[in-house]
Amino acid sequence: MAKDMTLYWGSGSPPCWRVMIALEEKNLQGYNSKLLSFEKGEHKSKEVMDVNCRGQLPAFKDGKIIVNESYGICLYLEDRYKSKGTKLIPDNPDEMALMHQRMFEGLTLFQKMAQSLFYTRFVPENERHASAEERNRGELREEVQRWENYMKCDYLAGKHFTMADVIVFPVIAFLFRFGLCEEKYAKLAAYYKNLKDRPSIKSTWPPSWKDSPGMDTLKSL
Amino acid sequence: MAKDMTLYWGSGSPPCWRVMIALEEKNLQGYNSKLLSFEKGEHKSKEVMDVNCRGQLPAFKDGKIIVNESYGICLYLEDRYKSKGTKLIPDNPDEMALMHQRMFEGLTLFQKMAQSLFYTRFVPENERHASAEERNRGELREEVQRWENYMKCDYLAGKHFTMADVIVFPVIAFLFRFGLCEEKYAKLAAYYKNLKDRPSIKSTWPPSWKDSPGMDTLKSL
């Protein structure tokens, strides 16, 4: 089954990573794993553009079926392979509701993170303002604090690992990779450390992170 | 069942509207509908903040269960009330895949739209640049053209109405409300006109749109 699947991905990208975690959790190992380099522009190659006309990673094929957008791929895998591997959408209505909410609040966390960390990548030089950079950093701080306050259980939506963790864990890992303070955000750090060794996460850890040190951009956040 | 549900919403907001369409499609009429005014800041009232600490609409309660984020609410309703009303996630794998992809590409369409239409709302005066406004408009044009090219069938994911339509139709309606050219984007216009009279959409049409003319901001897009 998984041998007919192909995933195009880039190392360290939270959207790519979450799909790899979902594939592991659904026991869909053995897919064709195509690691591409953003730096070399390989995500704009014809091979990728044929699958994803946006030239974005992840791009995914399941046999002849194409599905892109990281949230879309994760939910497709759960809907299509419901009975395989980990059940990622809980039946319990409370957990189901919280899972859906956290999953989509994850979009805001990612957006605030990208907006602050990649300001100079997204904004042309002549349009940059110190006031905007400061505001973005303030918004990221507020958002991260919100998630710190959310942490009451072992997982994002309660006592069980769910799709919310598949989706949001890579973003939280990214924050720590960029130096987020483990003492100030102690609950998020505990969550991060707890999940780091989960097989689906350990086996998909970004290869580019293994041999290089992290950054300290968010040390004082 | 629905009488124990409460939806806080604002008129004309695509995120609010999609939840109302989902409720109709799932035959969950009769919920407590609380129409609030963004202009009066009612989305920051204690009543809303108690349900959604972000002070954002839509905010939603199903009995004692709280679930926010418009995509989250829509998927929660489908997962929880699977057997009621319209089946919004197709079983056919091709349609299922396309539905998931279009649903999440809808985030990009919405983001490009908001970034262009509400530039002055989001960017403080001293940080505004004509070059940014122009780029935003160009990106919106490219995105809308992409969706125009996508339209091959009656619905966004094929021959049937799915969650992709629930989620994205309000964004497309918003574009036409702001003057998008029906001749230039003929397939999107046909889709818009075809769905306008669907009961779930007609009965939830933004009340603030009924008695006031649209804008022509996007006329030349």
Short mmCIF file of C-alpha atoms in Angstrom, two decimals:
data_model
loop_
_atom_site.label_atom_id
_atom_site.label_comp_id
_atom_site.label_asym_id
_atom_site.label_seq_id
_atom_site.Cartn_x
_atom_site.Cartn_y
_atom_site.Cartn_z
CA MET A 1 0.00 0.00 0.00
CA ALA A 2 2.58 2.55 1.16
CA LYS A 3 4.97 1.51 -1.61
CA ASP A 4 2.61 3.24 -4.06
CA MET A 5 2.88 6.48 -2.10
CA THR A 6 5.37 9.25 -2.82
CA LEU A 7 6.15 12.15 -0.53
CA TYR A 8 8.25 15.11 -1.66
CA TRP A 9 9.56 16.93 1.37
CA GLY A 10 12.15 19.34 2.72
CA SER A 11 14.09 18.87 5.95
CA GLY A 12 12.99 20.98 8.94
CA SER A 13 9.75 22.22 7.37
CA PRO A 14 6.93 21.75 9.91
CA PRO A 15 4.33 21.20 7.14
CA CYS A 16 6.47 18.38 5.67
CA TRP A 17 7.32 16.89 9.02
CA ARG A 18 3.69 16.57 10.14
CA VAL A 19 2.87 14.49 7.07
CA MET A 20 5.79 12.17 7.82
CA ILE A 21 4.56 11.76 11.40
CA ALA A 22 1.03 11.02 10.15
CA LEU A 23 2.39 8.35 7.75
CA GLU A 24 4.29 6.68 10.60
CA GLU A 25 1.30 6.82 12.96
CA LYS A 26 -0.91 5.24 10.29
CA ASN A 27 1.68 2.46 9.78
CA LEU A 28 2.27 3.54 6.22
CA GLN A 29 6.01 3.03 6.22
CA GLY A 30 7.85 2.14 3.06
CA TYR A 31 6.60 5.03 0.90
CA ASN A 32 8.89 6.66 -1.66
CA SER A 33 10.56 9.40 0.31
CA LYS A 34 11.95 12.19 -1.86
CA LEU A 35 14.02 14.60 0.18
CA LEU A 36 14.49 17.85 -1.74
CA SER A 37 16.54 20.96 -1.10
CA PHE A 38 14.73 24.29 -0.71
CA GLU A 39 18.11 26.02 -1.06
CA LYS A 40 18.67 24.49 -4.49
CA GLY A 41 15.08 25.34 -5.49
CA GLU A 42 14.22 21.69 -6.02
CA HIS A 43 10.65 22.35 -4.84
CA LYS A 44 10.16 24.26 -8.11
CA SER A 45 11.36 21.33 -10.27
CA LYS A 46 9.11 19.88 -12.95
CA GLU A 47 8.74 16.68 -10.93
CA VAL A 48 7.20 18.60 -8.04
CA MET A 49 5.22 21.04 -10.21
CA ASP A 50 3.55 18.05 -11.90
CA VAL A 51 2.20 17.01 -8.50
CA ASN A 52 1.74 20.43 -6.90
CA CYS A 53 1.31 23.32 -9.32
CA ARG A 54 2.10 25.73 -6.45
CA GLY A 55 5.63 24.30 -6.29
CA GLN A 56 5.32 23.82 -2.57
CA LEU A 57 6.34 21.03 -0.22
CA PRO A 58 4.96 18.71 0.97
CA ALA A 59 3.59 17.27 -2.27
CA PHE A 60 2.02 13.85 -2.06
CA LYS A 61 0.78 11.02 -4.26
CA ASP A 62 -1.12 7.94 -3.19
CA GLY A 63 -1.08 5.77 -6.31
CA LYS A 64 -2.61 8.01 -8.94
CA ILE A 65 -4.33 10.20 -6.39
CA ILE A 66 -2.68 13.54 -5.71
CA VAL A 67 -3.27 15.43 -2.51
CA ASN A 68 -1.37 18.48 -1.34
CA GLU A 69 -1.54 20.92 1.59
CA SER A 70 -0.12 19.44 4.78
CA TYR A 71 -3.39 19.58 6.77
CA GLY A 72 -5.18 18.09 3.76
CA ILE A 73 -2.74 15.18 3.46
CA CYS A 74 -2.91 14.38 7.19
CA LEU A 75 -6.72 14.38 7.22
CA TYR A 76 -6.87 12.41 3.98
CA LEU A 77 -4.60 9.73 5.49
CA GLU A 78 -6.79 9.51 8.60
CA ASP A 79 -10.07 9.43 6.63
CA ARG A 80 -8.82 6.96 4.04
CA TYR A 81 -6.85 4.65 6.36
CA LYS A 82 -9.06 4.94 9.42
CA SER A 83 -8.56 1.41 10.65
CA LYS A 84 -4.78 1.41 10.27
CA GLY A 85 -2.31 2.41 13.00
CA THR A 86 -3.14 5.11 15.54
CA LYS A 87 -6.68 6.48 15.63
CA LEU A 88 -5.94 10.20 15.33
CA ILE A 89 -9.46 11.63 15.66
CA PRO A 90 -10.95 10.70 19.04
CA ASP A 91 -14.55 9.54 19.44
CA ASN A 92 -15.00 11.22 22.79
CA PRO A 93 -16.81 14.49 21.96
CA ASP A 94 -14.80 16.63 24.41
CA GLU A 95 -11.47 15.44 23.06
CA MET A 96 -12.78 15.58 19.49
CA ALA A 97 -13.77 19.23 19.94
CA LEU A 98 -10.50 20.24 21.61
CA MET A 99 -8.49 18.38 18.99
CA HIS A 100 -10.20 20.26 16.17
CA GLN A 101 -9.73 23.58 17.89
CA ARG A 102 -6.04 23.10 18.71
CA MET A 103 -5.33 21.76 15.24
CA PHE A 104 -6.52 24.97 13.66
CA GLU A 105 -5.14 27.28 16.30
CA GLY A 106 -1.88 25.68 15.18
CA LEU A 107 -2.22 27.71 11.99
CA THR A 108 -2.02 30.89 14.02
CA LEU A 109 0.98 29.67 15.99
CA PHE A 110 2.77 28.80 12.74
CA GLN A 111 1.83 32.09 11.12
CA LYS A 112 3.02 34.19 14.08
CA MET A 113 6.24 32.18 14.17
CA ALA A 114 6.95 32.55 10.45
CA GLN A 115 6.01 36.23 10.50
CA SER A 116 8.56 36.92 13.21
CA LEU A 117 11.39 34.49 12.35
CA PHE A 118 11.28 35.04 8.59
CA TYR A 119 10.46 38.74 8.46
CA THR A 120 13.44 39.56 6.25
CA ARG A 121 12.67 36.64 3.95
CA PHE A 122 9.09 37.77 3.38
CA VAL A 123 9.44 41.55 3.39
CA PRO A 124 11.53 43.36 0.76
CA GLU A 125 14.28 45.53 2.25
CA ASN A 126 12.73 48.89 1.41
CA GLU A 127 9.46 47.90 3.12
CA ARG A 128 10.93 46.81 6.45
CA HIS A 129 10.19 48.63 9.70
CA ALA A 130 11.62 48.09 13.16
CA SER A 131 8.12 48.75 14.54
CA ALA A 132 6.72 45.85 12.52
CA GLU A 133 9.49 43.49 13.63
CA GLU A 134 8.86 44.43 17.22
CA ARG A 135 5.12 43.95 16.88
CA ASN A 136 5.58 40.56 15.22
CA ARG A 137 7.85 39.44 18.04
CA GLY A 138 5.33 40.66 20.61
CA GLU A 139 2.54 38.78 18.88
CA LEU A 140 4.63 35.61 18.79
CA ARG A 141 5.42 35.99 22.50
CA GLU A 142 1.72 36.36 23.31
CA GLU A 143 0.84 33.36 21.15
CA VAL A 144 3.50 31.11 22.67
CA GLN A 145 2.40 32.13 26.17
CA ARG A 146 -1.16 31.21 25.22
CA TRP A 147 -0.01 27.68 24.29
CA GLU A 148 2.05 27.45 27.48
CA ASN A 149 -1.16 28.20 29.39
CA TYR A 150 -3.07 25.61 27.37
CA MET A 151 -0.85 22.74 28.51
CA LYS A 152 -2.74 20.86 31.19
CA CYS A 153 -2.25 17.25 30.08
CA ASP A 154 0.39 15.18 28.33
CA TYR A 155 -1.01 15.94 24.89
CA LEU A 156 -2.52 18.97 23.18
CA ALA A 157 -6.09 17.71 23.25
CA GLY A 158 -6.03 15.76 26.51
CA LYS A 159 -4.72 12.41 27.63
CA HIS A 160 -4.18 10.90 24.19
CA PHE A 161 -2.00 11.57 21.19
CA THR A 162 -4.22 12.95 18.41
CA MET A 163 -4.07 14.70 15.07
CA ALA A 164 -3.54 17.96 16.99
CA ASP A 165 -0.13 16.63 18.09
CA VAL A 166 0.72 15.39 14.60
CA ILE A 167 0.00 18.86 13.25
CA VAL A 168 1.34 21.17 15.97
CA PHE A 169 4.29 19.27 17.48
CA PRO A 170 6.60 20.17 14.55
CA VAL A 171 5.84 23.86 15.10
CA ILE A 172 6.66 23.61 18.79
CA ALA A 173 9.86 21.70 18.00
CA PHE A 174 10.75 24.46 15.54
CA LEU A 175 10.36 27.07 18.27
CA PHE A 176 12.79 25.19 20.52
CA ARG A 177 15.18 24.71 17.58
CA PHE A 178 15.22 28.51 17.38
CA GLY A 179 16.10 28.82 21.03
CA LEU A 180 12.79 29.15 22.90
CA CYS A 181 13.57 29.26 26.63
CA GLU A 182 12.82 25.91 28.29
CA GLU A 183 12.61 27.48 31.74
CA LYS A 184 10.17 30.25 30.82
CA TYR A 185 7.97 27.93 28.78
CA ALA A 186 8.35 24.92 31.05
CA LYS A 187 5.12 23.15 30.15
CA LEU A 188 5.75 23.38 26.44
CA ALA A 189 9.31 22.17 27.06
CA ALA A 190 8.00 19.18 29.02
CA TYR A 191 5.59 18.39 26.18
CA TYR A 192 8.42 18.69 23.65
CA LYS A 193 10.72 16.40 25.63
CA ASN A 194 7.96 13.89 26.24
CA LEU A 195 7.15 13.55 22.55
CA LYS A 196 10.68 13.73 21.16
CA ASP A 197 11.23 10.01 21.64
CA ARG A 198 7.87 8.86 20.33
CA PRO A 199 8.77 6.44 17.51
CA SER A 200 6.86 8.33 14.78
CA ILE A 201 8.65 11.54 15.75
CA LYS A 202 12.10 10.15 16.46
CA SER A 203 12.24 8.29 13.17
CA THR A 204 11.24 11.39 11.18
CA TRP A 205 13.44 13.92 13.01
CA PRO A 206 14.71 16.47 10.44
CA PRO A 207 18.05 15.12 9.16
CA SER A 208 19.39 18.66 8.79
CA TRP A 209 18.89 19.23 12.54
CA LYS A 210 20.87 16.19 13.65
CA ASP A 211 24.38 17.42 12.97
CA SER A 212 23.98 21.15 13.33
CA PRO A 213 23.36 23.33 16.37
CA GLY A 214 20.11 25.25 16.80
CA MET A 215 19.75 29.02 16.76
CA ASP A 216 19.18 31.37 19.69
CA THR A 217 16.87 33.81 17.92
CA LEU A 218 14.03 33.19 20.39
CA LYS A 219 16.18 32.90 23.52
CA SER A 220 14.79 36.07 25.10
CA LEU A 221 11.22 35.71 23.83
CA MET B 1 -29.98 18.65 19.85
CA ALA B 2 -29.37 21.93 18.04
CA LYS B 3 -31.27 23.87 20.71
CA ASP B 4 -28.33 23.25 23.02
CA MET B 5 -25.96 24.83 20.51
CA THR B 6 -24.94 28.48 20.48
CA LEU B 7 -23.17 30.25 17.66
CA TYR B 8 -21.74 33.75 18.06
CA TRP B 9 -21.23 35.28 14.64
CA GLY B 10 -20.78 38.47 12.65
CA SER B 11 -22.53 39.27 9.37
CA GLY B 12 -20.46 38.93 6.18
CA SER B 13 -17.51 37.16 7.81
CA PRO B 14 -16.60 34.12 5.67
CA PRO B 15 -15.38 32.15 8.73
CA CYS B 16 -18.75 32.70 10.47
CA TRP B 17 -20.77 32.04 7.36
CA ARG B 18 -19.16 28.66 6.66
CA VAL B 19 -20.15 27.42 10.12
CA MET B 20 -23.76 28.50 9.50
CA ILE B 21 -23.77 26.63 6.19
CA ALA B 22 -22.35 23.53 7.88
CA LEU B 23 -25.06 23.68 10.57
CA GLU B 24 -27.77 23.88 7.89
CA GLU B 25 -26.26 21.06 5.84
CA LYS B 26 -26.11 18.85 8.95
CA ASN B 27 -29.78 19.62 9.67
CA LEU B 28 -28.85 21.33 12.91
CA GLN B 29 -31.32 24.18 12.64
CA GLY B 30 -32.76 25.79 15.74
CA TYR B 31 -29.48 26.64 17.45
CA ASN B 32 -29.12 29.84 19.45
CA SER B 33 -27.96 32.33 16.91
CA LYS B 34 -26.18 35.33 18.40
CA LEU B 35 -25.49 37.95 15.78
CA LEU B 36 -22.87 40.38 17.06
CA SER B 37 -21.46 43.62 15.69
CA PHE B 38 -17.74 43.79 14.91
CA GLU B 39 -18.11 47.58 14.62
CA LYS B 40 -19.36 47.84 18.20
CA GLY B 41 -16.59 45.49 19.35
CA GLU B 42 -19.11 42.93 20.61
CA HIS B 43 -16.71 40.11 19.68
CA LYS B 44 -14.56 41.28 22.59
CA SER B 45 -17.45 41.11 25.10
CA LYS B 46 -17.17 38.94 28.21
CA GLU B 47 -19.83 36.60 26.82
CA VAL B 48 -17.65 35.82 23.80
CA MET B 49 -14.34 35.83 25.69
CA ASP B 50 -15.76 33.17 28.01
CA VAL B 51 -16.21 30.90 24.99
CA ASN B 52 -13.26 32.04 22.88
CA CYS B 53 -10.39 33.62 24.78
CA ARG B 54 -9.09 35.05 21.49
CA GLY B 55 -12.22 37.22 21.25
CA GLN B 56 -12.81 36.05 17.70
CA LEU B 57 -15.92 35.03 15.80
CA PRO B 58 -17.21 32.44 15.15
CA ALA B 59 -17.34 31.12 18.71
CA PHE B 60 -19.36 27.98 19.25
CA LYS B 61 -20.84 25.85 22.01
CA ASP B 62 -22.46 22.45 21.68
CA GLY B 63 -24.00 21.90 25.11
CA LYS B 64 -21.04 22.26 27.46
CA ILE B 65 -18.52 21.53 24.72
CA ILE B 66 -16.72 24.53 23.34
CA VAL B 67 -15.11 24.48 19.92
CA ASN B 68 -13.72 27.46 18.07
CA GLU B 69 -11.87 28.10 14.78
CA SER B 70 -14.19 27.92 11.77
CA TYR B 71 -12.49 24.94 10.12
CA GLY B 72 -12.46 23.20 13.49
CA ILE B 73 -16.18 23.74 14.06
CA CYS B 74 -17.11 22.53 10.56
CA LEU B 75 -15.04 19.35 10.89
CA TYR B 76 -16.28 18.76 14.43
CA LEU B 77 -19.90 18.97 13.19
CA GLU B 78 -19.18 16.49 10.40
CA ASP B 79 -17.28 14.07 12.66
CA ARG B 80 -19.77 14.27 15.51
CA TYR B 81 -22.99 14.27 13.46
CA LYS B 82 -21.83 12.07 10.61
CA SER B 83 -25.18 10.41 9.99
CA LYS B 84 -27.21 13.65 9.99
CA GLY B 85 -27.99 15.72 6.88
CA THR B 86 -25.50 16.01 4.04
CA LYS B 87 -22.45 13.76 4.04
CA LEU B 88 -19.72 16.38 3.62
CA ILE B 89 -16.64 14.15 3.37
CA PRO B 90 -16.93 11.83 0.36
CA ASP B 91 -15.98 8.13 0.53
CA ASN B 92 -14.65 8.05 -3.01
CA PRO B 93 -10.86 8.42 -2.60
CA ASP B 94 -10.39 10.79 -5.56
CA GLU B 95 -13.08 13.16 -4.34
CA MET B 96 -11.91 12.78 -0.76
CA ALA B 97 -8.38 13.81 -1.74
CA LEU B 98 -9.47 16.76 -3.86
CA MET B 99 -11.85 17.91 -1.18
CA HIS B 100 -9.10 17.96 1.43
CA GLN B 101 -6.75 19.81 -0.87
CA ARG B 102 -9.24 22.48 -1.95
CA MET B 103 -10.42 22.98 1.61
CA PHE B 104 -6.94 23.95 2.72
CA GLU B 105 -6.01 25.87 -0.40
CA GLY B 106 -9.03 27.92 0.66
CA LEU B 107 -6.85 29.27 3.47
CA THR B 108 -4.49 30.75 0.90
CA LEU B 109 -7.34 32.26 -1.09
CA PHE B 110 -8.73 33.85 2.06
CA GLN B 111 -5.33 35.10 3.17
CA LYS B 112 -4.51 36.68 -0.20
CA MET B 113 -7.94 38.29 -0.26
CA ALA B 114 -7.68 39.71 3.25
CA GLN B 115 -4.11 40.88 2.67
CA SER B 116 -5.18 42.88 -0.35
CA LEU B 117 -8.67 44.11 0.64
CA PHE B 118 -7.80 44.96 4.23
CA TYR B 119 -4.26 46.25 3.80
CA THR B 120 -5.00 49.54 5.54
CA ARG B 121 -6.79 47.76 8.36
CA PHE B 122 -3.83 45.47 9.07
CA VAL B 123 -0.88 47.75 8.38
CA PRO B 124 -0.26 50.91 10.44
CA GLU B 125 -0.11 54.07 8.35
CA ASN B 126 3.62 54.69 8.73
CA GLU B 127 4.41 51.16 7.54
CA ARG B 128 2.39 51.23 4.34
CA HIS B 129 4.00 51.00 0.88
CA ALA B 130 2.44 51.30 -2.55
CA SER B 131 4.78 48.50 -3.69
CA ALA B 132 3.31 46.17 -1.06
CA GLU B 133 -0.27 47.04 -2.01
CA GLU B 134 0.51 46.38 -5.63
CA ARG B 135 2.21 43.07 -4.86
CA ASN B 136 -0.72 41.97 -2.69
CA ARG B 137 -3.16 42.75 -5.46
CA GLY B 138 -1.02 40.85 -7.96
CA GLU B 139 -0.88 37.84 -5.67
CA LEU B 140 -4.66 37.94 -5.22
CA ARG B 141 -5.13 38.12 -9.00
CA GLU B 142 -2.86 35.11 -9.51
CA GLU B 143 -4.68 33.17 -6.78
CA VAL B 144 -8.17 33.95 -8.14
CA GLN B 145 -7.03 32.95 -11.64
CA ARG B 146 -5.78 29.67 -10.20
CA TRP B 147 -9.23 28.94 -8.78
CA GLU B 148 -10.87 29.98 -12.05
CA ASN B 149 -8.68 27.36 -13.77
CA TYR B 150 -9.59 24.76 -11.16
CA MET B 151 -13.31 24.90 -11.98
CA LYS B 152 -14.09 21.87 -14.11
CA CYS B 153 -17.26 20.58 -12.42
CA ASP B 154 -20.26 21.99 -10.61
CA TYR B 155 -18.53 21.83 -7.23
CA LEU B 156 -15.03 22.47 -5.94
CA ALA B 157 -14.14 18.80 -5.45
CA GLY B 158 -16.11 17.27 -8.30
CA LYS B 159 -19.72 16.39 -8.93
CA HIS B 160 -20.94 16.65 -5.37
CA PHE B 161 -21.28 19.36 -2.75
CA THR B 162 -18.66 18.71 -0.06
CA MET B 163 -16.96 20.34 2.89
CA ALA B 164 -14.72 22.17 0.40
CA ASP B 165 -17.80 24.12 -0.77
CA VAL B 166 -18.95 24.78 2.79
CA ILE B 167 -15.54 26.25 3.58
CA VAL B 168 -14.62 28.10 0.38
CA PHE B 169 -17.95 29.29 -1.06
CA PRO B 170 -18.18 32.20 1.43
CA VAL B 171 -14.74 33.41 0.33
CA ILE B 172 -15.75 33.33 -3.33
CA ALA B 173 -19.01 35.12 -2.52
CA PHE B 174 -16.97 37.76 -0.67
CA LEU B 175 -14.83 38.33 -3.77
CA PHE B 176 -17.95 38.96 -5.89
CA ARG B 177 -19.38 41.20 -3.17
CA PHE B 178 -16.21 43.27 -3.64
CA GLY B 179 -16.79 43.53 -7.35
CA LEU B 180 -14.89 40.61 -8.91
CA CYS B 181 -15.57 40.67 -12.67
CA GLU B 182 -18.12 38.00 -13.63
CA GLU B 183 -17.03 38.04 -17.25
CA LYS B 184 -13.31 37.64 -16.61
CA TYR B 185 -13.85 34.93 -13.99
CA ALA B 186 -16.77 33.26 -15.74
CA LYS B 187 -16.39 29.79 -14.23
CA LEU B 188 -16.18 31.11 -10.70
CA ALA B 189 -19.18 33.32 -11.42
CA ALA B 190 -21.17 30.32 -12.70
CA TYR B 191 -20.24 28.39 -9.55
CA TYR B 192 -21.27 31.34 -7.40
CA LYS B 193 -24.63 31.72 -9.13
CA ASN B 194 -25.28 27.99 -9.04
CA LEU B 195 -24.75 27.77 -5.28
CA LYS B 196 -26.40 31.06 -4.28
CA ASP B 197 -29.83 29.49 -4.17
CA ARG B 198 -28.84 26.31 -2.38
CA PRO B 199 -31.08 26.27 0.73
CA SER B 200 -28.19 26.16 3.25
CA ILE B 201 -26.60 29.17 1.58
CA LYS B 202 -29.70 31.19 0.81
CA SER B 203 -31.02 30.89 4.34
CA THR B 204 -27.71 32.05 5.84
CA TRP B 205 -26.96 34.88 3.40
CA PRO B 206 -25.29 37.73 5.33
CA PRO B 207 -28.12 40.02 6.49
CA SER B 208 -25.87 43.06 6.12
CA TRP B 209 -25.49 42.29 2.40
CA LYS B 210 -29.20 42.16 1.67
CA ASP B 211 -30.03 45.85 1.79
CA SER B 212 -26.73 47.41 0.83
CA PRO B 213 -24.87 47.50 -2.48
CA GLY B 214 -21.55 45.72 -2.93
CA MET B 215 -18.21 47.42 -3.54
CA ASP B 216 -16.24 47.68 -6.76
CA THR B 217 -12.76 47.34 -5.25
CA LEU B 218 -11.96 44.22 -7.28
CA LYS B 219 -13.69 45.29 -10.50
CA SER B 220 -10.44 45.54 -12.47
CA LEU B 221 -8.64 42.60 -10.81
#
